[in-house]
Amino acid sequence: MLSIIKRLLKLAGKDAYRIRLGFLFSFLGSIFQSMPLISVFYILREIDRGQGEGGNIQFSVIWLCLTLLVIGVLGNMIFRYLLSRFQSGTGYDIFAKQRLVVGNLLKRVPMGYFSEKNLGKITSAITTDMTFVETYAMHLLDKVVNGYIEATLFSVIMLLFDWRIGLIFLGAVVIAAIVYRYLQHRGKELAPKRQAAQAGLVSSVLEYIQGMAVVKAFHMTESSSQRIHSSFEKSRMANFKMEKTLIPIVTIYDFIFKIASCLILFVVPYLALHGSITVSVMLMFLVASFTIFSSIENMGGVTVMVRMMEASLDRVENIKNVQIIDEHGKDIKLECYDIKFKDVSFSYGNREVIHDVSFTIPQNTVTAVVGPSGGGKTTLCSLIARFWDVQKGEVQVGGVNVKEITCDSLLKNISIVFQKVYLFNDTVFNNIRFGRPDATYEQVVEAGKRACCHDFIMDLENGYDTVIREGGSSLSGGEKQRISIARAILKDAPIVILDEATASIDPENERDIQKAIEELTQGKTRIVIAHRLTTIQNADQILVVNSGRIAQRGTHTELMQHEGIYRNFWDIRQKAANWTL
Ligand code: ADP
Ligand code: MG
């Protein structure tokens, strides 16, 4: 139990003092809470004594006790208030920061990490797990700490008043502690399974929704829902098993206190009848027997949740322990912007898709990359940006091995317009400004104009303030592409990678876009994965990529002189171009 407190304190960082203060307030609150009971005892004793002396009750003592009683109630209220004031919201603060920490880490892991399996894990860690902990952590912590404090405090008070009753109390606490340990032990076993089933649920729902279009189009509703059903079933079973195992133990735990209360109810009058305690002590114990166990009893009910919280924290920790790609990277300011591949081989998992590739892209030149689909063009570009690490050889940017530099200082120099554009569920303005977060409104509009998207943006409902739907689903492919070009124009990085950037743009816009791209890339190191003949023709260098190798390289004129992939490709393209004319 201590370990979870330590973990939360560590996670809280700067806010840990609020949790610690909370413990102090909880302790002080408990002391005040015990005051009414003690006051009742002294009132009863005074009445008892007074009656013994023929009705000579000292009302000043009674008033003093009543005042103490009121102070006890007020003090407890004040400290409970302070407790919630300082501690309650801390969970939300901790996890607001933790989410950002995870977000920052995820920017620095190899792309391979974001597989389907991990996507579910990440999603459920950030949503289900963190939400669970932030919602309940402080509440549970309070219950547990309060239970411990009251168990100790009341043991001392009871023993002081009467050692026999004190021993009954202590005995109950000790037996309960043994059951509690067992409860914790079983919880430790079951809670992670339950949380894992919960995560499985999240990822299968995620997958199901993402594939909805395919499911509908191919009438696969039956078979595809089978997986989701089985994950529902798993989650149901895990929850059920946990309840079924733990509820009897919790019941036994509660039962111990009920028995102890009954025991006190029997023993106290017995002791009073035999004259070994006074009536006032008897009455106090009778009153106390109904309430003294309540905090400790509460602890039992929350143990399972504490275990679930631990399991959730483990899963969050797991995500945070991911191998980041640039752990030993240095912040290096690049001096020049040429790109060099030296005997590079690269595999996705076990499948090698790039084999022993070497080439150089001099600074401020245009390199066109062409070749059949699936040949490895996109992969080569991802290696420049170090989305993945190569298994063999070296990728250099500006003479620096990309493995030696932090992702941040590398990516600062590179603008990429991807084949698959992703837009955030945010305004058009913010989507463009993503390229340079400190850009002004005018600069964003200027970039929009240069990327030829200003007109259609102005036609949207709220212009630049229109919120784009998740993934950009409310815009056409060409529109998304142009927004992503505007983003790159705004970033103005010295290296520009265009991955079939004009592939999904309609012909009438293509000329404008081409102009925009030309402008974007003036005086920069450019790598263009292209299918447009003019781009290729004017390139300083053409790399023909086929089956993960550089099949041919040279300028257009050089390549056209030989029989080969390039000339075939060109002939087919040329014909196709003629057809459209
Ligand atoms: P191109 O851009 O030339 O069409 P890619 O670089 O996208 O080719 O793909 C090269 C090869 O790598 C293909 O066989 C493709 O199936 C495989 N591949 C691409 N991306 C991944 C990935 N994320 N995981 C596994 N294999 C991939
Ligand atoms: Mg590609």
mmCIF file with all atom_site columns, N, CA and C in Angstrom, residues 85-144:
data_model
loop_
_atom_site.group_PDB
_atom_site.id
_atom_site.type_symbol
_atom_site.label_atom_id
_atom_site.label_alt_id
_atom_site.label_comp_id
_atom_site.label_asym_id
_atom_site.label_entity_id
_atom_site.label_seq_id
_atom_site.pdbx_PDB_ins_code
_atom_site.Cartn_x
_atom_site.Cartn_y
_atom_site.Cartn_z
_atom_site.occupancy
_atom_site.B_iso_or_equiv
_atom_site.pdbx_formal_charge
_atom_site.auth_seq_id
_atom_site.auth_comp_id
_atom_site.auth_asym_id
_atom_site.auth_atom_id
_atom_site.pdbx_PDB_model_num
ATOM 1   N N  . ARG A 1 85  ? -9.519  20.655 -0.581  1.00 0.00 ? 85  ARG A N  1
ATOM 2   C CA . ARG A 1 85  ? -8.995  21.837 -1.259  1.00 0.00 ? 85  ARG A CA 1
ATOM 3   C C  . ARG A 1 85  ? -7.603  21.568 -1.836  1.00 0.00 ? 85  ARG A C  1
ATOM 4   N N  . PHE A 1 86  ? -6.731  20.925 -1.029  1.00 0.00 ? 86  PHE A N  1
ATOM 5   C CA . PHE A 1 86  ? -5.353  20.736 -1.471  1.00 0.00 ? 86  PHE A CA 1
ATOM 6   C C  . PHE A 1 86  ? -5.142  19.453 -2.267  1.00 0.00 ? 86  PHE A C  1
ATOM 7   N N  . GLN A 1 87  ? -5.885  18.400 -1.875  1.00 0.00 ? 87  GLN A N  1
ATOM 8   C CA . GLN A 1 87  ? -5.554  17.106 -2.445  1.00 0.00 ? 87  GLN A CA 1
ATOM 9   C C  . GLN A 1 87  ? -6.459  16.686 -3.601  1.00 0.00 ? 87  GLN A C  1
ATOM 10  N N  . SER A 1 88  ? -7.750  16.976 -3.475  1.00 0.00 ? 88  SER A N  1
ATOM 11  C CA . SER A 1 88  ? -8.704  16.367 -4.406  1.00 0.00 ? 88  SER A CA 1
ATOM 12  C C  . SER A 1 88  ? -8.378  16.589 -5.878  1.00 0.00 ? 88  SER A C  1
ATOM 13  N N  . GLY A 1 89  ? -8.078  17.837 -6.249  1.00 0.00 ? 89  GLY A N  1
ATOM 14  C CA . GLY A 1 89  ? -7.858  18.109 -7.670  1.00 0.00 ? 89  GLY A CA 1
ATOM 15  C C  . GLY A 1 89  ? -6.503  17.653 -8.172  1.00 0.00 ? 89  GLY A C  1
ATOM 16  N N  . THR A 1 90  ? -5.612  17.257 -7.238  1.00 0.00 ? 90  THR A N  1
ATOM 17  C CA . THR A 1 90  ? -4.237  16.959 -7.632  1.00 0.00 ? 90  THR A CA 1
ATOM 18  C C  . THR A 1 90  ? -4.161  15.869 -8.698  1.00 0.00 ? 90  THR A C  1
ATOM 19  N N  . GLY A 1 91  ? -5.050  14.868 -8.588  1.00 0.00 ? 91  GLY A N  1
ATOM 20  C CA . GLY A 1 91  ? -5.044  13.781 -9.569  1.00 0.00 ? 91  GLY A CA 1
ATOM 21  C C  . GLY A 1 91  ? -5.155  14.310 -10.986 1.00 0.00 ? 91  GLY A C  1
ATOM 22  N N  . TYR A 1 92  ? -6.048  15.265 -11.186 1.00 0.00 ? 92  TYR A N  1
ATOM 23  C CA . TYR A 1 92  ? -6.252  15.809 -12.536 1.00 0.00 ? 92  TYR A CA 1
ATOM 24  C C  . TYR A 1 92  ? -5.019  16.583 -12.994 1.00 0.00 ? 92  TYR A C  1
ATOM 25  N N  . ASP A 1 93  ? -4.411  17.322 -12.051 1.00 0.00 ? 93  ASP A N  1
ATOM 26  C CA . ASP A 1 93  ? -3.196  18.065 -12.421 1.00 0.00 ? 93  ASP A CA 1
ATOM 27  C C  . ASP A 1 93  ? -2.077  17.121 -12.813 1.00 0.00 ? 93  ASP A C  1
ATOM 28  N N  . ILE A 1 94  ? -1.920  16.059 -12.010 1.00 0.00 ? 94  ILE A N  1
ATOM 29  C CA . ILE A 1 94  ? -0.833  15.117 -12.289 1.00 0.00 ? 94  ILE A CA 1
ATOM 30  C C  . ILE A 1 94  ? -0.998  14.542 -13.692 1.00 0.00 ? 94  ILE A C  1
ATOM 31  N N  . PHE A 1 95  ? -2.222  14.108 -14.000 1.00 0.00 ? 95  PHE A N  1
ATOM 32  C CA . PHE A 1 95  ? -2.366  13.397 -15.262 1.00 0.00 ? 95  PHE A CA 1
ATOM 33  C C  . PHE A 1 95  ? -2.517  14.309 -16.470 1.00 0.00 ? 95  PHE A C  1
ATOM 34  N N  . ALA A 1 96  ? -2.880  15.552 -16.231 1.00 0.00 ? 96  ALA A N  1
ATOM 35  C CA . ALA A 1 96  ? -2.815  16.497 -17.354 1.00 0.00 ? 96  ALA A CA 1
ATOM 36  C C  . ALA A 1 96  ? -1.355  16.581 -17.797 1.00 0.00 ? 96  ALA A C  1
ATOM 37  N N  . LYS A 1 97  ? -0.445  16.667 -16.833 1.00 0.00 ? 97  LYS A N  1
ATOM 38  C CA . LYS A 1 97  ? 0.981   16.747 -17.167 1.00 0.00 ? 97  LYS A CA 1
ATOM 39  C C  . LYS A 1 97  ? 1.489   15.422 -17.721 1.00 0.00 ? 97  LYS A C  1
ATOM 40  N N  . GLN A 1 98  ? 1.052   14.313 -17.117 1.00 0.00 ? 98  GLN A N  1
ATOM 41  C CA . GLN A 1 98  ? 1.523   13.008 -17.578 1.00 0.00 ? 98  GLN A CA 1
ATOM 42  C C  . GLN A 1 98  ? 1.131   12.749 -19.033 1.00 0.00 ? 98  GLN A C  1
ATOM 43  N N  . ARG A 1 99  ? -0.036  13.211 -19.415 1.00 0.00 ? 99  ARG A N  1
ATOM 44  C CA . ARG A 1 99  ? -0.457  12.998 -20.804 1.00 0.00 ? 99  ARG A CA 1
ATOM 45  C C  . ARG A 1 99  ? 0.490   13.723 -21.748 1.00 0.00 ? 99  ARG A C  1
ATOM 46  N N  . LEU A 1 100 ? 0.899   14.936 -21.351 1.00 0.00 ? 100 LEU A N  1
ATOM 47  C CA . LEU A 1 100 ? 1.834   15.686 -22.181 1.00 0.00 ? 100 LEU A CA 1
ATOM 48  C C  . LEU A 1 100 ? 3.183   14.981 -22.229 1.00 0.00 ? 100 LEU A C  1
ATOM 49  N N  . VAL A 1 101 ? 3.602   14.423 -21.073 1.00 0.00 ? 101 VAL A N  1
ATOM 50  C CA . VAL A 1 101 ? 4.873   13.698 -21.031 1.00 0.00 ? 101 VAL A CA 1
ATOM 51  C C  . VAL A 1 101 ? 4.832   12.542 -22.027 1.00 0.00 ? 101 VAL A C  1
ATOM 52  N N  . VAL A 1 102 ? 3.742   11.777 -21.986 1.00 0.00 ? 102 VAL A N  1
ATOM 53  C CA . VAL A 1 102 ? 3.613   10.642 -22.904 1.00 0.00 ? 102 VAL A CA 1
ATOM 54  C C  . VAL A 1 102 ? 3.591   11.144 -24.354 1.00 0.00 ? 102 VAL A C  1
ATOM 55  N N  . GLY A 1 103 ? 2.853   12.215 -24.583 1.00 0.00 ? 103 GLY A N  1
ATOM 56  C CA . GLY A 1 103 ? 2.785   12.788 -25.932 1.00 0.00 ? 103 GLY A CA 1
ATOM 57  C C  . GLY A 1 103 ? 4.163   13.150 -26.453 1.00 0.00 ? 103 GLY A C  1
ATOM 58  N N  . ASN A 1 104 ? 4.971   13.768 -25.602 1.00 0.00 ? 104 ASN A N  1
ATOM 59  C CA . ASN A 1 104 ? 6.310   14.161 -26.021 1.00 0.00 ? 104 ASN A CA 1
ATOM 60  C C  . ASN A 1 104 ? 7.194   12.963 -26.295 1.00 0.00 ? 104 ASN A C  1
ATOM 61  N N  . LEU A 1 105 ? 7.024   11.911 -25.494 1.00 0.00 ? 105 LEU A N  1
ATOM 62  C CA . LEU A 1 105 ? 7.813   10.698 -25.714 1.00 0.00 ? 105 LEU A CA 1
ATOM 63  C C  . LEU A 1 105 ? 7.440   10.054 -27.040 1.00 0.00 ? 105 LEU A C  1
ATOM 64  N N  . LEU A 1 106 ? 6.134   10.033 -27.307 1.00 0.00 ? 106 LEU A N  1
ATOM 65  C CA . LEU A 1 106 ? 5.681   9.338  -28.508 1.00 0.00 ? 106 LEU A CA 1
ATOM 66  C C  . LEU A 1 106 ? 6.190   10.010 -29.783 1.00 0.00 ? 106 LEU A C  1
ATOM 67  N N  . LYS A 1 107 ? 6.522   11.300 -29.671 1.00 0.00 ? 107 LYS A N  1
ATOM 68  C CA . LYS A 1 107 ? 7.092   11.977 -30.840 1.00 0.00 ? 107 LYS A CA 1
ATOM 69  C C  . LYS A 1 107 ? 8.475   11.407 -31.174 1.00 0.00 ? 107 LYS A C  1
ATOM 70  N N  . ARG A 1 108 ? 9.055   10.719 -30.216 1.00 0.00 ? 108 ARG A N  1
ATOM 71  C CA . ARG A 1 108 ? 10.446  10.307 -30.383 1.00 0.00 ? 108 ARG A CA 1
ATOM 72  C C  . ARG A 1 108 ? 10.630  8.803  -30.457 1.00 0.00 ? 108 ARG A C  1
ATOM 73  N N  . VAL A 1 109 ? 9.576   8.076  -30.799 1.00 0.00 ? 109 VAL A N  1
ATOM 74  C CA . VAL A 1 109 ? 9.757   6.636  -30.935 1.00 0.00 ? 109 VAL A CA 1
ATOM 75  C C  . VAL A 1 109 ? 9.698   6.270  -32.412 1.00 0.00 ? 109 VAL A C  1
ATOM 76  N N  . PRO A 1 110 ? 10.333  5.145  -32.791 1.00 0.00 ? 110 PRO A N  1
ATOM 77  C CA . PRO A 1 110 ? 10.287  4.736  -34.191 1.00 0.00 ? 110 PRO A CA 1
ATOM 78  C C  . PRO A 1 110 ? 8.849   4.472  -34.607 1.00 0.00 ? 110 PRO A C  1
ATOM 79  N N  . MET A 1 111 ? 8.548   4.715  -35.894 1.00 0.00 ? 111 MET A N  1
ATOM 80  C CA . MET A 1 111 ? 7.165   4.584  -36.353 1.00 0.00 ? 111 MET A CA 1
ATOM 81  C C  . MET A 1 111 ? 6.636   3.166  -36.165 1.00 0.00 ? 111 MET A C  1
ATOM 82  N N  . GLY A 1 112 ? 7.536   2.204  -36.163 1.00 0.00 ? 112 GLY A N  1
ATOM 83  C CA . GLY A 1 112 ? 7.116   0.816  -36.018 1.00 0.00 ? 112 GLY A CA 1
ATOM 84  C C  . GLY A 1 112 ? 6.360   0.572  -34.726 1.00 0.00 ? 112 GLY A C  1
ATOM 85  N N  . TYR A 1 113 ? 6.571   1.433  -33.760 1.00 0.00 ? 113 TYR A N  1
ATOM 86  C CA . TYR A 1 113 ? 5.912   1.296  -32.466 1.00 0.00 ? 113 TYR A CA 1
ATOM 87  C C  . TYR A 1 113 ? 4.398   1.442  -32.583 1.00 0.00 ? 113 TYR A C  1
ATOM 88  N N  . PHE A 1 114 ? 3.996   2.232  -33.571 1.00 0.00 ? 114 PHE A N  1
ATOM 89  C CA . PHE A 1 114 ? 2.564   2.509  -33.681 1.00 0.00 ? 114 PHE A CA 1
ATOM 90  C C  . PHE A 1 114 ? 1.825   1.430  -34.474 1.00 0.00 ? 114 PHE A C  1
ATOM 91  N N  . SER A 1 115 ? 2.041   0.199  -34.088 1.00 0.00 ? 115 SER A N  1
ATOM 92  C CA . SER A 1 115 ? 1.330   -0.882 -34.760 1.00 0.00 ? 115 SER A CA 1
ATOM 93  C C  . SER A 1 115 ? -0.082  -0.935 -34.181 1.00 0.00 ? 115 SER A C  1
ATOM 94  N N  . GLU A 1 116 ? -0.927  -1.734 -34.802 1.00 0.00 ? 116 GLU A N  1
ATOM 95  C CA . GLU A 1 116 ? -2.304  -1.871 -34.315 1.00 0.00 ? 116 GLU A CA 1
ATOM 96  C C  . GLU A 1 116 ? -2.331  -2.209 -32.831 1.00 0.00 ? 116 GLU A C  1
ATOM 97  N N  . LYS A 1 117 ? -1.454  -3.148 -32.465 1.00 0.00 ? 117 LYS A N  1
ATOM 98  C CA . LYS A 1 117 ? -1.463  -3.651 -31.091 1.00 0.00 ? 117 LYS A CA 1
ATOM 99  C C  . LYS A 1 117 ? -1.133  -2.515 -30.117 1.00 0.00 ? 117 LYS A C  1
ATOM 100 N N  . ASN A 1 118 ? -0.073  -1.800 -30.448 1.00 0.00 ? 118 ASN A N  1
ATOM 101 C CA . ASN A 1 118 ? 0.338   -0.729 -29.547 1.00 0.00 ? 118 ASN A CA 1
ATOM 102 C C  . ASN A 1 118 ? -0.633  0.437  -29.530 1.00 0.00 ? 118 ASN A C  1
ATOM 103 N N  . LEU A 1 119 ? -1.294  0.652  -30.669 1.00 0.00 ? 119 LEU A N  1
ATOM 104 C CA . LEU A 1 119 ? -2.244  1.757  -30.757 1.00 0.00 ? 119 LEU A CA 1
ATOM 105 C C  . LEU A 1 119 ? -3.326  1.597  -29.693 1.00 0.00 ? 119 LEU A C  1
ATOM 106 N N  . GLY A 1 120 ? -3.829  0.372  -29.558 1.00 0.00 ? 120 GLY A N  1
ATOM 107 C CA . GLY A 1 120 ? -4.824  0.076  -28.533 1.00 0.00 ? 120 GLY A CA 1
ATOM 108 C C  . GLY A 1 120 ? -4.274  0.336  -27.149 1.00 0.00 ? 120 GLY A C  1
ATOM 109 N N  . LYS A 1 121 ? -3.022  -0.109 -26.941 1.00 0.00 ? 121 LYS A N  1
ATOM 110 C CA . LYS A 1 121 ? -2.386  0.069  -25.629 1.00 0.00 ? 121 LYS A CA 1
ATOM 111 C C  . LYS A 1 121 ? -2.228  1.539  -25.295 1.00 0.00 ? 121 LYS A C  1
ATOM 112 N N  . ILE A 1 122 ? -1.739  2.303  -26.278 1.00 0.00 ? 122 ILE A N  1
ATOM 113 C CA . ILE A 1 122 ? -1.519  3.727  -26.036 1.00 0.00 ? 122 ILE A CA 1
ATOM 114 C C  . ILE A 1 122 ? -2.850  4.408  -25.743 1.00 0.00 ? 122 ILE A C  1
ATOM 115 N N  . THR A 1 123 ? -3.837  4.109  -26.601 1.00 0.00 ? 123 THR A N  1
ATOM 116 C CA . THR A 1 123 ? -5.144  4.737  -26.416 1.00 0.00 ? 123 THR A CA 1
ATOM 117 C C  . THR A 1 123 ? -5.707  4.436  -25.041 1.00 0.00 ? 123 THR A C  1
ATOM 118 N N  . SER A 1 124 ? -5.673  3.149  -24.648 1.00 0.00 ? 124 SER A N  1
ATOM 119 C CA . SER A 1 124 ? -6.313  2.844  -23.371 1.00 0.00 ? 124 SER A CA 1
ATOM 120 C C  . SER A 1 124 ? -5.478  3.371  -22.207 1.00 0.00 ? 124 SER A C  1
ATOM 121 N N  . ALA A 1 125 ? -4.155  3.450  -22.357 1.00 0.00 ? 125 ALA A N  1
ATOM 122 C CA . ALA A 1 125 ? -3.345  4.007  -21.259 1.00 0.00 ? 125 ALA A CA 1
ATOM 123 C C  . ALA A 1 125 ? -3.690  5.475  -21.046 1.00 0.00 ? 125 ALA A C  1
ATOM 124 N N  . ILE A 1 126 ? -3.831  6.199  -22.152 1.00 0.00 ? 126 ILE A N  1
ATOM 125 C CA . ILE A 1 126 ? -4.055  7.644  -22.021 1.00 0.00 ? 126 ILE A CA 1
ATOM 126 C C  . ILE A 1 126 ? -5.498  7.965  -21.675 1.00 0.00 ? 126 ILE A C  1
ATOM 127 N N  . THR A 1 127 ? -6.427  7.135  -22.154 1.00 0.00 ? 127 THR A N  1
ATOM 128 C CA . THR A 1 127 ? -7.828  7.412  -21.837 1.00 0.00 ? 127 THR A CA 1
ATOM 129 C C  . THR A 1 127 ? -8.286  6.609  -20.617 1.00 0.00 ? 127 THR A C  1
ATOM 130 N N  . THR A 1 128 ? -8.578  5.324  -20.813 1.00 0.00 ? 128 THR A N  1
ATOM 131 C CA . THR A 1 128 ? -9.154  4.523  -19.717 1.00 0.00 ? 128 THR A CA 1
ATOM 132 C C  . THR A 1 128 ? -8.292  4.548  -18.462 1.00 0.00 ? 128 THR A C  1
ATOM 133 N N  . ASP A 1 129 ? -7.011  4.187  -18.609 1.00 0.00 ? 129 ASP A N  1
ATOM 134 C CA . ASP A 1 129 ? -6.180  4.027  -17.419 1.00 0.00 ? 129 ASP A CA 1
ATOM 135 C C  . ASP A 1 129 ? -5.954  5.352  -16.693 1.00 0.00 ? 129 ASP A C  1
ATOM 136 N N  . MET A 1 130 ? -5.523  6.358  -17.446 1.00 0.00 ? 130 MET A N  1
ATOM 137 C CA . MET A 1 130 ? -5.237  7.634  -16.787 1.00 0.00 ? 130 MET A CA 1
ATOM 138 C C  . MET A 1 130 ? -6.509  8.248  -16.200 1.00 0.00 ? 130 MET A C  1
ATOM 139 N N  . THR A 1 131 ? -7.609  8.114  -16.920 1.00 0.00 ? 131 THR A N  1
ATOM 140 C CA . THR A 1 131 ? -8.856  8.681  -16.404 1.00 0.00 ? 131 THR A CA 1
ATOM 141 C C  . THR A 1 131 ? -9.257  7.984  -15.111 1.00 0.00 ? 131 THR A C  1
ATOM 142 N N  . PHE A 1 132 ? -9.096  6.690  -15.080 1.00 0.00 ? 132 PHE A N  1
ATOM 143 C CA . PHE A 1 132 ? -9.422  5.939  -13.872 1.00 0.00 ? 132 PHE A CA 1
ATOM 144 C C  . PHE A 1 132 ? -8.586  6.450  -12.697 1.00 0.00 ? 132 PHE A C  1
ATOM 145 N N  . VAL A 1 133 ? -7.291  6.551  -12.913 1.00 0.00 ? 133 VAL A N  1
ATOM 146 C CA . VAL A 1 133 ? -6.410  6.949  -11.808 1.00 0.00 ? 133 VAL A CA 1
ATOM 147 C C  . VAL A 1 133 ? -6.682  8.391  -11.399 1.00 0.00 ? 133 VAL A C  1
ATOM 148 N N  . GLU A 1 134 ? -6.819  9.278  -12.380 1.00 0.00 ? 134 GLU A N  1
ATOM 149 C CA . GLU A 1 134 ? -6.993  10.684 -11.992 1.00 0.00 ? 134 GLU A CA 1
ATOM 150 C C  . GLU A 1 134 ? -8.314  10.915 -11.263 1.00 0.00 ? 134 GLU A C  1
ATOM 151 N N  . THR A 1 135 ? -9.335  10.130 -11.644 1.00 0.00 ? 135 THR A N  1
ATOM 152 C CA . THR A 1 135 ? -10.637 10.310 -11.004 1.00 0.00 ? 135 THR A CA 1
ATOM 153 C C  . THR A 1 135 ? -10.638 9.791  -9.570  1.00 0.00 ? 135 THR A C  1
ATOM 154 N N  . TYR A 1 136 ? -10.001 8.625  -9.370  1.00 0.00 ? 136 TYR A N  1
ATOM 155 C CA . TYR A 1 136 ? -10.146 7.991  -8.065  1.00 0.00 ? 136 TYR A CA 1
ATOM 156 C C  . TYR A 1 136 ? -8.934  8.084  -7.153  1.00 0.00 ? 136 TYR A C  1
ATOM 157 N N  . ALA A 1 137 ? -7.775  8.411  -7.709  1.00 0.00 ? 137 ALA A N  1
ATOM 158 C CA . ALA A 1 137 ? -6.538  8.296  -6.921  1.00 0.00 ? 137 ALA A CA 1
ATOM 159 C C  . ALA A 1 137 ? -6.631  8.993  -5.574  1.00 0.00 ? 137 ALA A C  1
ATOM 160 N N  . MET A 1 138 ? -7.004  10.272 -5.583  1.00 0.00 ? 138 MET A N  1
ATOM 161 C CA . MET A 1 138 ? -6.951  11.036 -4.339  1.00 0.00 ? 138 MET A CA 1
ATOM 162 C C  . MET A 1 138 ? -8.003  10.548 -3.345  1.00 0.00 ? 138 MET A C  1
ATOM 163 N N  . HIS A 1 139 ? -9.157  10.202 -3.882  1.00 0.00 ? 139 HIS A N  1
ATOM 164 C CA . HIS A 1 139 ? -10.237 9.693  -3.059  1.00 0.00 ? 139 HIS A CA 1
ATOM 165 C C  . HIS A 1 139 ? -9.804  8.392  -2.358  1.00 0.00 ? 139 HIS A C  1
ATOM 166 N N  . LEU A 1 140 ? -9.181  7.501  -3.152  1.00 0.00 ? 140 LEU A N  1
ATOM 167 C CA . LEU A 1 140 ? -8.754  6.220  -2.593  1.00 0.00 ? 140 LEU A CA 1
ATOM 168 C C  . LEU A 1 140 ? -7.632  6.413  -1.585  1.00 0.00 ? 140 LEU A C  1
ATOM 169 N N  . LEU A 1 141 ? -6.705  7.269  -1.974  1.00 0.00 ? 141 LEU A N  1
ATOM 170 C CA . LEU A 1 141 ? -5.560  7.557  -1.106  1.00 0.00 ? 141 LEU A CA 1
ATOM 171 C C  . LEU A 1 141 ? -6.065  8.048  0.248   1.00 0.00 ? 141 LEU A C  1
ATOM 172 N N  . ASP A 1 142 ? -7.036  8.939  0.194   1.00 0.00 ? 142 ASP A N  1
ATOM 173 C CA . ASP A 1 142 ? -7.604  9.514  1.409   1.00 0.00 ? 142 ASP A CA 1
ATOM 174 C C  . ASP A 1 142 ? -8.226  8.424  2.272   1.00 0.00 ? 142 ASP A C  1
ATOM 175 N N  . LYS A 1 143 ? -8.984  7.550  1.629   1.00 0.00 ? 143 LYS A N  1
ATOM 176 C CA . LYS A 1 143 ? -9.666  6.475  2.374   1.00 0.00 ? 143 LYS A CA 1
ATOM 177 C C  . LYS A 1 143 ? -8.653  5.565  3.055   1.00 0.00 ? 143 LYS A C  1
ATOM 178 N N  . VAL A 1 144 ? -7.614  5.213  2.302   1.00 0.00 ? 144 VAL A N  1
ATOM 179 C CA . VAL A 1 144 ? -6.622  4.282  2.830   1.00 0.00 ? 144 VAL A CA 1
ATOM 180 C C  . VAL A 1 144 ? -5.837  4.930  3.978   1.00 0.00 ? 144 VAL A C  1
#
